[in-house]
XYZ file of C-alpha atoms in Angstrom:
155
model
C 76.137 117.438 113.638
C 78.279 118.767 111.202
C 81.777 116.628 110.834
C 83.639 119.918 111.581
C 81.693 120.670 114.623
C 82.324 117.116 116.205
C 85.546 116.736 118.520
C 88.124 114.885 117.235
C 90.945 112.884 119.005
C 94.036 111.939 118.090
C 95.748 108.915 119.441
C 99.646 107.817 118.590
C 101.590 105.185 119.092
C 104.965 104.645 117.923
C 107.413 102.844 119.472
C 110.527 104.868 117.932
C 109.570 108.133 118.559
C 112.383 110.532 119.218
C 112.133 112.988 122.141
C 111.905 115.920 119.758
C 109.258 114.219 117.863
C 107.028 113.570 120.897
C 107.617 116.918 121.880
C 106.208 118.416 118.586
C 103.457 115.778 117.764
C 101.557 115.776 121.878
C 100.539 119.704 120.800
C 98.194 117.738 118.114
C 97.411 114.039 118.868
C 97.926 112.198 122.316
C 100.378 110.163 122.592
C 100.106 106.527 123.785
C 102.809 105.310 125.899
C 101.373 101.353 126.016
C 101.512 99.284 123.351
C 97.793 97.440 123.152
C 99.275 95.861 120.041
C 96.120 97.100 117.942
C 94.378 95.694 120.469
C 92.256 98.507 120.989
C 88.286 98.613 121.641
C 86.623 102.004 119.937
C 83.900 103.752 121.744
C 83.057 105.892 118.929
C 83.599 106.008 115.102
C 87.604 105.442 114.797
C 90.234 106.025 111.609
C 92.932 104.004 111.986
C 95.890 104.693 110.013
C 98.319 101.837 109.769
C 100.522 101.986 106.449
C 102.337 98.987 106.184
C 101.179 97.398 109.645
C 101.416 93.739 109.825
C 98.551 91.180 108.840
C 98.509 90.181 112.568
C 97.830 94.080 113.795
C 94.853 94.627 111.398
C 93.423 91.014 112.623
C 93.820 92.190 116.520
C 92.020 95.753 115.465
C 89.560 93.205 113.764
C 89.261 91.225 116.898
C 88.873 93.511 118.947
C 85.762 95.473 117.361
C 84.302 92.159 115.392
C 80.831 93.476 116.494
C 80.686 96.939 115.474
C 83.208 97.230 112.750
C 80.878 99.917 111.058
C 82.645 102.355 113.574
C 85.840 101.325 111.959
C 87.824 102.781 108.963
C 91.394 101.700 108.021
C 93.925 103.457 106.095
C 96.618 100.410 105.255
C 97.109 97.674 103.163
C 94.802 96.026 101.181
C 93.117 93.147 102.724
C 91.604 92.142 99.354
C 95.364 91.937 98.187
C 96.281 89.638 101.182
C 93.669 87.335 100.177
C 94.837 87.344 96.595
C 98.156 86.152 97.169
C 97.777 83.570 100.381
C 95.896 80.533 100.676
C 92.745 80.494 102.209
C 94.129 77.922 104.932
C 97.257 80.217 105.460
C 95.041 83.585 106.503
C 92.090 81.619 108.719
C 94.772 80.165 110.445
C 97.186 83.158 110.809
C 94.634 85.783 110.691
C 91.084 84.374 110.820
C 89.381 87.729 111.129
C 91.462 89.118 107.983
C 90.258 86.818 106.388
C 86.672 86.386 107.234
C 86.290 90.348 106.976
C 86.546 90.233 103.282
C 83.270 90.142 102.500
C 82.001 93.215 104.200
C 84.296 95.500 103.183
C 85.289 97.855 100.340
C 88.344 99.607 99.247
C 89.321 102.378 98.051
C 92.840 102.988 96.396
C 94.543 105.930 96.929
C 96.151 107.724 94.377
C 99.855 106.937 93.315
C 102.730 109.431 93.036
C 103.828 109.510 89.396
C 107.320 110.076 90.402
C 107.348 107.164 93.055
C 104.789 104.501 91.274
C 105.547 101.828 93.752
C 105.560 103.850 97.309
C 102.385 103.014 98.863
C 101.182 101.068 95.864
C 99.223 98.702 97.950
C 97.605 101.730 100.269
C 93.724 101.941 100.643
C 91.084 103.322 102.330
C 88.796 100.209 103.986
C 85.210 100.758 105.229
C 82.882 97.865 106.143
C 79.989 97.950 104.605
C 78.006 95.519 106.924
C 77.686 94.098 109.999
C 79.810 90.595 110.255
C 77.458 87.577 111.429
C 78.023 86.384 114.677
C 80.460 83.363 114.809
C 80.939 81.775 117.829
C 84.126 81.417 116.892
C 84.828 85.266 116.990
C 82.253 86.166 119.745
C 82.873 89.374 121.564
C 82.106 90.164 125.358
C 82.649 94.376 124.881
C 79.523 95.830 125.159
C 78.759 99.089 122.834
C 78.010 102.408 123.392
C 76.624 103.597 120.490
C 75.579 107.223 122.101
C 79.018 108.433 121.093
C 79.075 110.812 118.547
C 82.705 111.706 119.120
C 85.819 110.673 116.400
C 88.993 109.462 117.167
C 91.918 108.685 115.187
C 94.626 106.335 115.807
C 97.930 107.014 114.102
């Protein structure tokens, strides 16, 4: 299929939405009215956009989808950065699956304003490249459907 023939969905969740803003944005994206934390399983290939999210919301959209995280494409922070400027001790502790993602991953910077140099200056796009190993440690029960040819993005 063709990207622009697939269905897309939009998913939302923001906890200080106005009224007027959930009135405009449900005519484009559904909006979630449960917080799952980032705790969310994907049944098909999933863009999540989190600029600026916490370490401890990428780990739980980590956690959550440890065994097929090929489905999954951020658009946040940079996880290589995070491992830069922690210890290694700090993130397996804090955010194990942060940390152990690393290595099957690649980023891609976006570009910066010229005007605004440091807005967004840590913003990238992150695709994993591989499957992670099983680790007992981070063993998942979810099983996966991987007939879905369907796209969903989660704002």
């Amino acid at each position: 299929k063709q990207w622009y023939q697939r269905r897309v969905r939009g998913l939302l969740y923001d906890p200080v939405l106005s009224q007027s803003e959930r009135d405009h944005v449900t005519e484009h994206v559904e909006v979630m009215t449960t917080n799952d934390r980032c705790s969310r399983r994907v049944t098909c290939n999933t863009l999540f956009y989190m600029i600026h999210s916490s370490k401890r919301m990428y780990d739980n959209v980590l956690k959550s989808n440890w065994d097929q995280l090929n489905r999954c494409t951020i658009v946040g922070n940079s996880f290589q950065s995070y491992v830069t400027h922690a210890t290694d001790s700090s993130l397996l502790s804090q955010v194990p699956h942060l940390f152990k993602s690393t290595g099957h991953l690649t980023e891609e910077e976006l570009p910066r304003f010229s005007s605004y140099p440091n807005v967004f200056n840590n913003t990238v796009i992150i695709k994993f490249t591989s499957s992670v190993k099983s680790d007992e440690t981070f063993k998942n029960t979810f099983p996966v459907d991987a007939s879905q040819d369907d796209l969903e993005i989660i704002f």
